[in-house]
Amino acid sequence: MLDKKEPSKKQKRKRGRLGKHFTDKVSAFDNAMTQFDRAANILKLTKSQVAVIKEPRRVTEVKLPVRMDDGSIEVFTGLRVQHNIARGPAKGGVRFHPDVSVDEVKALAFWMTYKCAVVGIPMGGGKGGVVVDTRKLSLGELERVARRYFAEMIDLFGPDSDIPAPDVNTNPQIMAWFMDTYSMHERRHVPAVVTGKPLEIGGSAGRVSATAQGMVYCVRKAFEHLSISLAGATVAVQGFGNVGSYAAKLLRQSGCIIKAISDIDGAFVSDNWIDVDLATKHVETHGTLKGFDETAGVEKLDDPMKLLELPVDLLIPAALENQITGENAHNVKAPVIAECANGPLTPEADEICEKKRVFIIPDILCNAGGVTVSYLEWVQNRMGYYWTEERILDDLKRMMEDSFAKVLQTALAYEVPMRTAAFIVSIERVTEAAELRGLYA
Ligand code: GLU
């Protein structure tokens, strides 16, 4: 008999189509595999080539017993997936979220492999996660969860093997605890084991805003290609964490008009424009955008998902996976989508958007600015010499613009959407590295 809580395959498919309320039921990893297959088929990869680079090489799950402030012990689940290390050590963030699952982390690690390859940094793909609602933890509990996670996974991590970084609900402070845990264990200072650290202990200038900054460099090139003016373009941003808030701020500085923003507590739209600095201050004070509609001229949407359907020039999903699905893609009105989140569109949504000729800057290119500056941070840590923000931004701009140009050129040559083009470029690079290295034993 079927367990009532476990949906059947058919139900899962249906829920997948329903999208928003069932994002946890759509397999991000299946979606990632569909994206891979599309490009691999065009490249006519052999079965053996696919076998080596498609699936993750290592999936680790650990239990993390943590003492809570009231003296009780709670056991959390921690995950780390190393997808591919042909081009260099595994690289990718650690996410703290109640919906973290093996399926999700496998997808995110897969995207990291191809993200690093598309921007040409010498690293492979990894991702980690802890199943936890950080809003329910005190600062002390958060630190103990973070340190226990790193300690349990310590054999995987290292500057030449696997280098974590921030992701959803993790930040420079958590990276500092990670780095300290590793360094204390090793009995030496090892800043290069983690990126996204605070500046004071080996972080890089420009890292905090790097993901959003990289997106802006891509968006500028996309608008240029489409002959649309960025100055005066209207924008809706889903998600107001590190990436979403910097996306809104930097686009505002580029002359865009931010029409709507959202976070877990609601979506807010303005007839004129959203004051991004005010929104940032609101979050600094209240920890969330809740109550932001008390600001003059700002209205709260009854259904936050409707933000994705607003008639704007540029849509920025900067939250979680599977937000634009077969269910709501038809209603998307923006001609350009810049994916700051990983995996925000399902393959069904991709198909619909392709027919509607929506120009999508795919996640593995669009949000690669974060890992690019992570790479620059790692290089600086290993040299023990630190560059200015100006130098970092110069490198980031060049790397993002070169990568955008390469992907666009590939899209035009193969007559495929930008996502498939990004996979064509990156799969070729990973395949080549895997073949040059051959098999050990
Ligand atoms: N978590 C970010 C991403 O998804 C950054 C990863 C990194 O810097 O290693 O790209």
XYZ file of C-alpha atoms and ligand atoms in Angstrom:
451
model
C 0.000 0.000 0.000
C 1.208 3.460 -0.766
C 2.209 5.565 2.203
C -0.274 8.442 2.163
C 2.477 11.019 2.571
C 4.435 9.722 -0.394
C 2.906 11.065 -3.649
C 2.711 8.762 -6.656
C 4.831 9.486 -9.740
C 1.749 10.891 -11.476
C 0.968 13.157 -8.528
C 4.558 14.321 -8.464
C 4.398 15.195 -12.143
C 1.167 17.087 -11.601
C 2.575 18.911 -8.601
C 5.615 19.714 -10.663
C 3.408 21.465 -13.137
C 1.714 23.356 -10.333
C 5.077 24.796 -9.486
C 4.967 27.327 -6.698
C 3.386 25.395 -3.832
C 5.248 22.210 -4.629
C 8.708 23.381 -5.560
C 10.143 20.676 -3.301
C 8.382 18.013 -5.358
C 9.951 19.011 -8.672
C 13.267 17.230 -9.086
C 15.911 19.886 -9.667
C 18.369 17.116 -10.528
C 16.065 15.662 -13.213
C 15.756 19.169 -14.642
C 19.531 19.573 -14.637
C 19.923 16.233 -16.427
C 17.456 17.358 -19.118
C 19.511 20.521 -19.649
C 22.677 18.427 -19.930
C 21.141 15.964 -22.410
C 20.037 18.696 -24.752
C 23.582 20.027 -25.142
C 25.242 16.584 -25.041
C 23.025 15.404 -27.913
C 24.052 18.391 -30.023
C 27.718 17.692 -29.240
C 27.124 14.004 -30.069
C 28.995 12.880 -26.954
C 29.603 9.143 -26.709
C 27.991 7.051 -23.972
C 31.341 6.776 -22.187
C 31.960 10.517 -22.321
C 28.510 11.159 -20.841
C 29.012 8.495 -18.158
C 32.138 10.228 -16.868
C 30.857 13.795 -16.615
C 27.100 13.688 -16.067
C 26.544 12.199 -12.606
C 28.119 13.367 -9.315
C 31.252 11.491 -8.248
C 30.607 11.589 -4.512
C 27.551 12.170 -2.322
C 28.160 12.434 1.428
C 25.486 12.630 4.100
C 26.225 13.117 7.782
C 24.260 13.569 10.985
C 25.115 16.611 13.089
C 24.237 16.390 16.788
C 24.134 19.924 18.181
C 23.498 21.135 21.714
C 20.728 23.719 21.731
C 20.585 26.664 24.142
C 18.005 24.925 26.364
C 20.377 21.984 26.909
C 18.581 19.561 24.564
C 20.337 17.932 21.615
C 19.049 18.212 18.059
C 20.383 16.159 15.174
C 20.593 17.926 11.799
C 21.370 16.399 8.402
C 24.380 17.703 6.455
C 25.193 17.019 2.807
C 28.119 17.594 0.480
C 28.151 16.567 -3.161
C 31.275 16.652 -5.314
C 30.064 16.530 -8.870
C 33.196 16.659 -11.000
C 36.857 17.492 -10.359
C 38.362 17.099 -13.850
C 39.172 20.819 -14.136
C 40.238 21.388 -10.525
C 39.105 21.056 -6.909
C 35.375 20.908 -6.190
C 33.971 24.402 -5.654
C 30.601 25.572 -4.454
C 28.548 26.978 -1.626
C 26.834 25.524 1.404
C 23.113 26.210 1.790
C 21.216 26.246 5.102
C 17.525 25.691 4.373
C 14.702 23.459 5.632
C 14.053 22.141 2.089
C 17.655 21.040 1.396
C 17.640 17.516 -0.073
C 20.069 15.138 -1.790
C 18.280 15.766 -5.084
C 18.680 19.534 -4.754
C 22.328 19.445 -3.684
C 23.181 17.047 -6.529
C 21.629 19.494 -9.003
C 23.411 22.471 -7.463
C 26.781 20.652 -7.533
C 26.198 19.734 -11.183
C 25.488 23.375 -12.046
C 28.720 24.407 -10.263
C 30.824 22.122 -12.495
C 29.452 23.767 -15.609
C 29.398 27.254 -14.098
C 33.125 27.103 -13.336
C 33.784 25.726 -16.815
C 31.695 28.355 -18.620
C 33.699 31.188 -17.067
C 36.944 29.258 -17.481
C 38.072 29.043 -13.870
C 40.202 25.991 -12.999
C 37.756 24.360 -10.620
C 35.178 21.603 -10.557
C 31.726 21.506 -9.020
C 30.547 20.872 -5.488
C 27.716 21.933 -3.208
C 26.681 21.406 0.361
C 23.676 21.891 2.548
C 22.247 21.536 5.999
C 18.547 20.845 6.533
C 17.802 23.624 8.987
C 15.603 26.676 9.434
C 18.143 29.313 10.491
C 15.355 31.618 11.673
C 14.744 29.219 14.539
C 18.373 29.237 15.751
C 20.173 31.573 18.128
C 23.560 32.876 16.981
C 25.297 30.383 19.247
C 23.243 27.464 17.862
C 23.977 28.613 14.308
C 27.716 28.634 15.055
C 27.563 25.128 16.557
C 25.647 23.784 13.513
C 28.184 25.385 11.159
C 31.254 24.125 13.010
C 29.861 20.614 13.423
C 29.042 20.485 9.700
C 32.577 21.456 8.756
C 34.141 19.120 11.315
C 32.074 16.146 10.078
C 33.094 16.812 6.468
C 36.690 17.779 7.226
C 38.255 14.957 5.199
C 36.517 16.181 2.057
C 37.497 19.824 2.372
C 40.850 21.436 1.596
C 42.303 24.186 -0.649
C 43.246 21.559 -3.252
C 40.248 19.267 -2.872
C 36.962 21.016 -2.087
C 36.386 24.687 -1.282
C 33.013 25.806 0.127
C 31.518 29.313 -0.030
C 28.281 31.088 0.937
C 24.916 30.221 -0.598
C 21.292 30.632 0.518
C 21.186 31.621 4.245
C 24.960 31.351 4.767
C 27.252 34.371 4.968
C 30.816 35.625 5.600
C 30.493 35.005 9.362
C 29.649 31.344 8.758
C 32.623 31.107 6.357
C 34.820 32.514 9.149
C 33.636 29.727 11.487
C 34.266 27.148 8.733
C 37.788 28.463 8.138
C 38.538 28.586 11.863
C 37.275 25.032 12.440
C 39.518 23.729 9.662
C 42.548 25.796 10.714
C 42.266 24.753 14.380
C 42.034 21.127 13.334
C 45.046 21.422 11.013
C 47.033 23.478 13.549
C 47.872 26.058 10.865
C 46.207 28.994 9.158
C 44.371 27.803 6.035
C 42.328 30.690 4.579
C 42.091 29.109 1.108
C 39.853 26.278 2.357
C 36.787 28.549 2.134
C 35.867 31.621 0.085
C 33.419 34.415 0.820
C 35.162 35.130 4.126
C 35.066 38.525 5.852
C 37.715 40.930 4.472
C 39.546 41.014 7.796
C 40.494 37.339 7.625
C 41.366 36.865 3.971
C 38.168 37.663 2.124
C 38.356 39.409 -1.231
C 37.335 42.930 -2.075
C 34.199 42.806 -4.203
C 33.108 39.283 -3.164
C 29.866 40.238 -1.371
C 28.360 41.960 -4.415
C 30.143 39.788 -7.023
C 27.197 37.605 -8.071
C 24.960 40.609 -8.698
C 27.811 42.545 -10.307
C 28.506 39.685 -12.705
C 24.820 39.616 -13.627
C 24.909 43.362 -14.387
C 27.872 42.857 -16.765
C 25.870 40.132 -18.562
C 22.658 42.148 -18.646
C 24.464 45.139 -20.167
C 25.783 42.920 -22.966
C 22.393 41.254 -23.462
C 20.593 44.592 -23.748
C 23.266 45.800 -26.164
C 22.738 42.669 -28.291
C 18.951 43.136 -28.220
C 19.260 46.890 -28.857
C 17.283 47.766 -25.732
C 18.307 50.633 -23.528
C 19.211 49.663 -19.976
C 18.680 53.212 -18.731
C 15.016 53.460 -17.811
C 14.384 49.702 -18.113
C 11.890 48.387 -15.564
C 12.876 45.484 -13.332
C 11.258 42.965 -10.964
C 13.529 41.092 -8.542
C 12.394 37.909 -6.783
C 14.420 37.370 -3.591
C 16.045 40.021 -1.422
C 18.936 38.127 0.132
C 22.548 38.954 -0.656
C 22.178 38.462 -4.412
C 18.688 39.956 -4.889
C 19.353 43.057 -2.816
C 22.642 43.808 -4.600
C 20.983 43.075 -7.951
C 18.339 45.712 -7.237
C 20.916 48.186 -5.949
C 23.378 47.797 -8.842
C 20.680 47.857 -11.526
C 19.267 51.000 -9.931
C 22.771 52.498 -10.199
C 22.803 51.510 -13.889
C 19.703 53.629 -14.436
C 17.029 50.914 -14.199
C 13.713 51.421 -12.464
C 13.060 48.773 -9.805
C 9.310 48.128 -9.904
C 9.033 45.134 -7.597
C 10.986 43.176 -4.983
C 10.114 40.199 -2.788
C 11.324 37.908 -0.055
C 9.906 35.021 1.943
C 7.408 37.393 3.623
C 5.873 38.896 0.497
C 6.195 40.687 -2.832
C 6.026 44.473 -3.039
C 5.321 46.533 -6.114
C 5.383 50.260 -6.757
C 3.598 52.405 -9.352
C 6.732 54.529 -9.566
C 9.892 52.871 -8.287
C 11.011 50.984 -5.207
C 13.480 52.848 -3.015
C 16.103 50.094 -2.769
C 18.107 51.803 -0.018
C 14.962 52.095 2.068
C 14.167 48.411 1.453
C 17.718 47.459 2.492
C 17.393 49.523 5.673
C 14.003 47.911 6.360
C 15.607 44.451 6.151
C 18.529 45.548 8.333
C 16.070 46.697 11.009
C 13.383 43.994 10.779
C 15.300 41.073 9.286
C 12.705 40.814 6.482
C 10.654 42.917 4.043
C 7.528 42.282 6.155
C 5.706 45.600 6.620
C 7.478 47.273 3.700
C 4.054 48.017 2.158
C 3.613 50.645 4.860
C 6.063 52.678 2.767
C 4.314 55.322 0.666
C 3.421 54.151 -2.833
C 4.288 50.492 -2.216
C 1.675 47.762 -2.452
C 1.855 44.123 -1.327
C 0.811 41.531 -3.911
C -1.820 39.017 -2.724
C 0.109 36.255 -4.453
C 3.897 36.828 -4.330
C 4.360 34.573 -7.390
C 2.586 37.233 -9.456
C 5.820 39.248 -9.278
C 7.147 36.906 -11.968
C 4.309 37.926 -14.281
C 4.654 41.700 -14.060
C 5.040 43.639 -17.332
C 8.675 44.655 -16.828
C 11.667 44.787 -19.197
C 13.870 42.595 -17.025
C 12.953 39.796 -14.639
C 15.490 38.657 -12.035
C 14.715 35.425 -10.208
C 17.164 35.560 -7.291
C 15.631 33.072 -4.867
C 15.290 29.303 -5.260
C 14.870 26.664 -7.980
C 11.720 25.829 -9.960
C 9.994 29.201 -9.709
C 8.998 29.523 -13.373
C 7.385 26.286 -14.488
C 5.093 24.926 -17.194
C 2.272 26.403 -15.147
C 3.222 30.091 -15.033
C 5.783 30.533 -17.859
C 2.970 31.451 -20.273
C 2.241 34.497 -18.128
C 5.800 35.836 -18.039
C 5.839 39.203 -19.810
C 9.463 40.249 -19.441
C 11.465 39.962 -22.686
C 14.673 39.267 -20.731
C 15.255 36.990 -17.736
C 18.565 37.115 -15.866
C 18.880 34.059 -13.637
C 20.601 35.077 -10.417
C 19.204 31.995 -8.665
C 20.337 28.506 -9.611
C 17.745 26.551 -11.586
C 14.824 29.017 -11.364
C 13.273 27.768 -14.638
C 12.187 24.183 -15.285
C 12.789 22.667 -18.751
C 9.051 23.067 -19.447
C 9.331 26.778 -18.690
C 12.393 26.957 -20.931
C 10.448 25.484 -23.814
C 7.601 27.963 -23.384
C 9.979 30.915 -23.050
C 11.881 29.795 -26.141
C 8.663 29.885 -28.172
C 7.887 33.324 -26.777
C 11.442 34.386 -27.702
C 12.281 35.440 -24.175
C 16.034 36.054 -23.942
C 17.314 34.075 -20.948
C 20.752 34.657 -19.454
C 21.177 31.222 -17.877
C 22.210 30.718 -14.255
C 25.538 29.012 -14.971
C 26.615 32.159 -16.809
C 24.505 34.888 -15.206
C 25.330 34.188 -11.560
C 28.921 33.012 -12.129
C 30.332 36.309 -10.816
C 30.187 34.924 -7.275
C 32.342 31.904 -7.919
C 34.626 33.954 -10.179
C 35.531 36.298 -7.331
C 35.697 33.253 -5.029
C 38.398 31.945 -7.349
C 40.204 35.311 -7.161
C 39.912 35.151 -3.348
C 41.451 31.653 -3.356
C 44.333 32.876 -5.557
C 44.962 35.827 -3.196
C 44.884 33.531 -0.151
C 47.499 31.280 -1.720
C 49.745 34.229 -2.616
C 49.205 36.007 0.674
C 48.894 39.208 -1.333
C 45.633 41.133 -1.751
C 44.344 43.091 -4.712
C 42.301 46.275 -4.741
C 38.588 46.273 -5.489
C 39.382 48.043 -8.745
C 41.588 45.184 -9.895
C 38.992 42.554 -8.855
C 36.207 44.358 -10.728
C 38.409 44.684 -13.829
C 39.083 40.934 -13.820
C 35.445 40.092 -13.086
C 34.198 42.350 -15.888
C 36.607 40.879 -18.413
C 35.840 37.290 -17.417
C 32.062 37.797 -17.450
C 32.039 39.721 -20.730
C 34.321 37.220 -22.467
C 32.163 34.343 -21.253
C 28.949 36.100 -22.309
C 30.406 36.750 -25.771
C 31.497 33.111 -26.125
C 28.059 31.793 -25.109
C 26.216 34.241 -27.360
C 28.453 33.346 -30.291
C 27.748 29.634 -29.645
C 23.991 30.278 -29.377
C 24.016 32.027 -32.737
C 26.247 29.405 -34.389
C 24.170 26.418 -33.209
C 20.857 28.289 -33.315
C 20.049 27.268 -29.749
C 18.975 29.234 -26.663
C 21.625 30.716 -24.378
C 21.231 27.937 -21.778
C 22.022 25.177 -24.243
C 24.879 27.270 -25.632
C 26.338 27.711 -22.135
C 26.215 23.932 -21.663
C 27.783 23.334 -25.075
C 30.736 25.586 -24.157
C 31.173 24.138 -20.670
C 30.543 20.472 -21.490
C 33.213 20.678 -24.188
C 35.700 22.033 -21.637
C 34.891 19.427 -18.986
C 34.998 16.592 -21.528
C 38.359 17.743 -22.800
C 39.815 17.910 -19.274
C 38.430 14.467 -18.401
C 39.919 12.983 -21.573
C 43.324 14.586 -21.130
C 43.520 13.213 -17.595
C 42.283 9.748 -18.528
C 41.423 7.159 -15.909
C 43.495 6.352 -12.793
C 43.810 2.561 -12.609
N 26.928 29.758 -3.992
C 27.408 30.518 -5.098
C 26.938 29.888 -6.399
O 25.952 29.196 -6.449
C 28.897 30.780 -5.036
C 29.777 29.564 -5.042
C 31.257 29.836 -4.753
O 31.645 30.976 -4.642
O 31.979 28.853 -4.633
O 27.503 30.119 -7.436
